[in-house]
XYZ file of N, CA and C in Angstrom:
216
model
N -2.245 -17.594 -5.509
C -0.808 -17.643 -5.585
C -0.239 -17.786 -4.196
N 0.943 -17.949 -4.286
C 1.744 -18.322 -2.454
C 2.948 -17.464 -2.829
N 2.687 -16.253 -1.844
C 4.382 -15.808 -1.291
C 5.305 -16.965 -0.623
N 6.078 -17.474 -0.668
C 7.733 -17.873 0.377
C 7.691 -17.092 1.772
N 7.822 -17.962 2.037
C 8.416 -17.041 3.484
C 9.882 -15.873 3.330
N 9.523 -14.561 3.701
C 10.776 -13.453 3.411
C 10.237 -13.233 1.997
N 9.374 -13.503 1.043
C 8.569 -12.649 -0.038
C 8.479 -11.276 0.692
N 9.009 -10.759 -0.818
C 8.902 -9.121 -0.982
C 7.619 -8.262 -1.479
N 6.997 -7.618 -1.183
C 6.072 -6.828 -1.947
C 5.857 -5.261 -1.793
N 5.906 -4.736 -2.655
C 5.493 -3.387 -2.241
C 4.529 -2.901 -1.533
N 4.735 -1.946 -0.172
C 3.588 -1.748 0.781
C 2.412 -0.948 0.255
N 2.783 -0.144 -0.926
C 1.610 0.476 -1.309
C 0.032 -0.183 -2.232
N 1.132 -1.630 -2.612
C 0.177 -2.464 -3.121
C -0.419 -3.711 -2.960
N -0.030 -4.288 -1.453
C -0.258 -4.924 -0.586
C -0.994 -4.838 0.407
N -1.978 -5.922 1.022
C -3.191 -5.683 1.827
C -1.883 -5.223 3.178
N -1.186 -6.290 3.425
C -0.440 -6.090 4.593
C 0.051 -4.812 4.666
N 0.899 -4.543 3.410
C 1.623 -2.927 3.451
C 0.608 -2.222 3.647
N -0.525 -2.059 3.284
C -1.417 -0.811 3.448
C -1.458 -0.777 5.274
N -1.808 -1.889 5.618
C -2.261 -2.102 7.094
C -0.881 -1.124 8.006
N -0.142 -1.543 7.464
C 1.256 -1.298 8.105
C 1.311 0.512 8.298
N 0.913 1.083 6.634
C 1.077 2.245 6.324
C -0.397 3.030 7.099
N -1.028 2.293 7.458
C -1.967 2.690 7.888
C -1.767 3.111 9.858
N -1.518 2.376 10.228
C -0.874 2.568 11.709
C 0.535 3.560 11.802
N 0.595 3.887 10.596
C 2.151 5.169 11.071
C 1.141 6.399 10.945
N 1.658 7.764 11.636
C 1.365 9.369 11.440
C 1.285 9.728 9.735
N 0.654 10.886 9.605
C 0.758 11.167 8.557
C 2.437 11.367 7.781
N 2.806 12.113 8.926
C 4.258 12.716 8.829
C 4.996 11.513 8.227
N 4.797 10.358 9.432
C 6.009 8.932 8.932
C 5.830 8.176 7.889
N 4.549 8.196 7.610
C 4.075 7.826 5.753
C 5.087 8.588 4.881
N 4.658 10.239 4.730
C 5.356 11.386 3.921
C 6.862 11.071 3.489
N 7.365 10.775 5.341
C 9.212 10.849 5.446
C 9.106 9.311 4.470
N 8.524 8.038 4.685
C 8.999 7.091 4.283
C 8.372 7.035 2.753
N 7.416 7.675 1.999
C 7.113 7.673 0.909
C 7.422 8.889 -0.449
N 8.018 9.710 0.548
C 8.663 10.726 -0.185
C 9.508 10.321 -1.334
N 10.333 9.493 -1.081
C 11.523 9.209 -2.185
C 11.098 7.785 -2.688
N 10.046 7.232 -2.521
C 9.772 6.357 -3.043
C 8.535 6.074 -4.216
N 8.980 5.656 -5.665
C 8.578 5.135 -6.407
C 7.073 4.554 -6.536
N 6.035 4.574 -6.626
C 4.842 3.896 -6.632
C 4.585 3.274 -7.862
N 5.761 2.267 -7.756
C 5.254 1.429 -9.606
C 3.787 0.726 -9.279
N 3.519 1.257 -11.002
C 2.518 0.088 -11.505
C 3.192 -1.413 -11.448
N 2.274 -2.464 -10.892
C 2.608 -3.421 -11.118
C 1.388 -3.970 -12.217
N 0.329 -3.779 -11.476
C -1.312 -3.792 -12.792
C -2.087 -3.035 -13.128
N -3.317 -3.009 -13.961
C -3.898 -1.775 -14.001
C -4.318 -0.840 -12.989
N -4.677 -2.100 -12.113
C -5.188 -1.497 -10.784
C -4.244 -1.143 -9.438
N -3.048 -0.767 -9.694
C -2.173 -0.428 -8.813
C -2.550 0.815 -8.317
N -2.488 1.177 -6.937
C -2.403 2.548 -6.804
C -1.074 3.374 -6.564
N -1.242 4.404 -7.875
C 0.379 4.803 -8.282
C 0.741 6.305 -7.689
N -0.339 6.677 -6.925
C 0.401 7.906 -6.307
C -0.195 8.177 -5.206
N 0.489 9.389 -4.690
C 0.069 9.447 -3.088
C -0.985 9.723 -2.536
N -1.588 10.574 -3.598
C -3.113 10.938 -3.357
C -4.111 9.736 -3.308
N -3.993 8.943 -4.369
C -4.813 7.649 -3.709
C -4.433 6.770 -2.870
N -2.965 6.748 -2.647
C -3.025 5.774 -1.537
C -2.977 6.391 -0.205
N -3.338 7.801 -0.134
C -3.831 8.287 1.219
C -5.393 7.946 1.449
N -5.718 8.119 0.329
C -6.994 8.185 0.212
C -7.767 6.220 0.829
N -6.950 5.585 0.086
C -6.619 4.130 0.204
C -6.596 3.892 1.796
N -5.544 4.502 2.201
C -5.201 4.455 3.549
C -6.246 4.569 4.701
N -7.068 6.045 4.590
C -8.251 6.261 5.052
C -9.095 5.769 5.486
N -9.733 4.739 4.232
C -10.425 3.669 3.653
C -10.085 2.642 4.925
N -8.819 2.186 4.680
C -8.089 0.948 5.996
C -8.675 1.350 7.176
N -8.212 2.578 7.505
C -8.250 3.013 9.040
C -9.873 2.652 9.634
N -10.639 3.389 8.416
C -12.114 3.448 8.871
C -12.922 1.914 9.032
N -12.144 1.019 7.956
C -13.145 -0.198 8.233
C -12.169 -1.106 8.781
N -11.268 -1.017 9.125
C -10.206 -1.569 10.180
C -9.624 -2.935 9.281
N -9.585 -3.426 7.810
C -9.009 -4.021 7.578
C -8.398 -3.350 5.497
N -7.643 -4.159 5.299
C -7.097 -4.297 3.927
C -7.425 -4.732 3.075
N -7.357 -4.982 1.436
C -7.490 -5.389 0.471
C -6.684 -5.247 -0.482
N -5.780 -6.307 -0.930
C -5.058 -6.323 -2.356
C -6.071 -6.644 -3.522
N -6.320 -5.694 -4.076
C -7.375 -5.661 -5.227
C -6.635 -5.733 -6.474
N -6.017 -6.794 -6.688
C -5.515 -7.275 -7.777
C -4.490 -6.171 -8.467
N -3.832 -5.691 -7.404
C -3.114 -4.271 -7.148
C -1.435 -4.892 -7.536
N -1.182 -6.061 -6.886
C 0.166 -6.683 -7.206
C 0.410 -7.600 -8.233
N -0.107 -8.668 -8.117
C -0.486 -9.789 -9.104
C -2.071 -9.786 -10.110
């Protein structure tokens, strides 16, 4: 598939968003994911915070991302 240029996606289910969420503190994740929603978009979305810390982890340690059929 092809995003547009200025395509939207949710960071929790995006290779990029993870990357992104991955380079902030624990704290600035918390403040910016606190009030936010973790929709399912597919089965394989990750829908709460515990896995996408866990997710996150994952990023940090092997230094890259994966959208695992998480959005589309």
């Amino acid at each position: 598939f092809y995003l547009h240029p200025g395509s939207r996606v949710p960071a929790h289910c995006s290779a990029s968003g993870k990357l992104l969420l991955a380079q902030m503190s624990p704290a600035q994740r918390r403040r910016l994911l606190e009030h936010v929603e973790l929709e399912s978009y597919t089965p394989r979305t990750i829908a709460t915070l515990e896995a996408l810390e866990e997710e996150i982890q994952r990023v940090k340690k092997q230094g890259f991302a994966l959208d695992n059929e998480e959005f589309l």
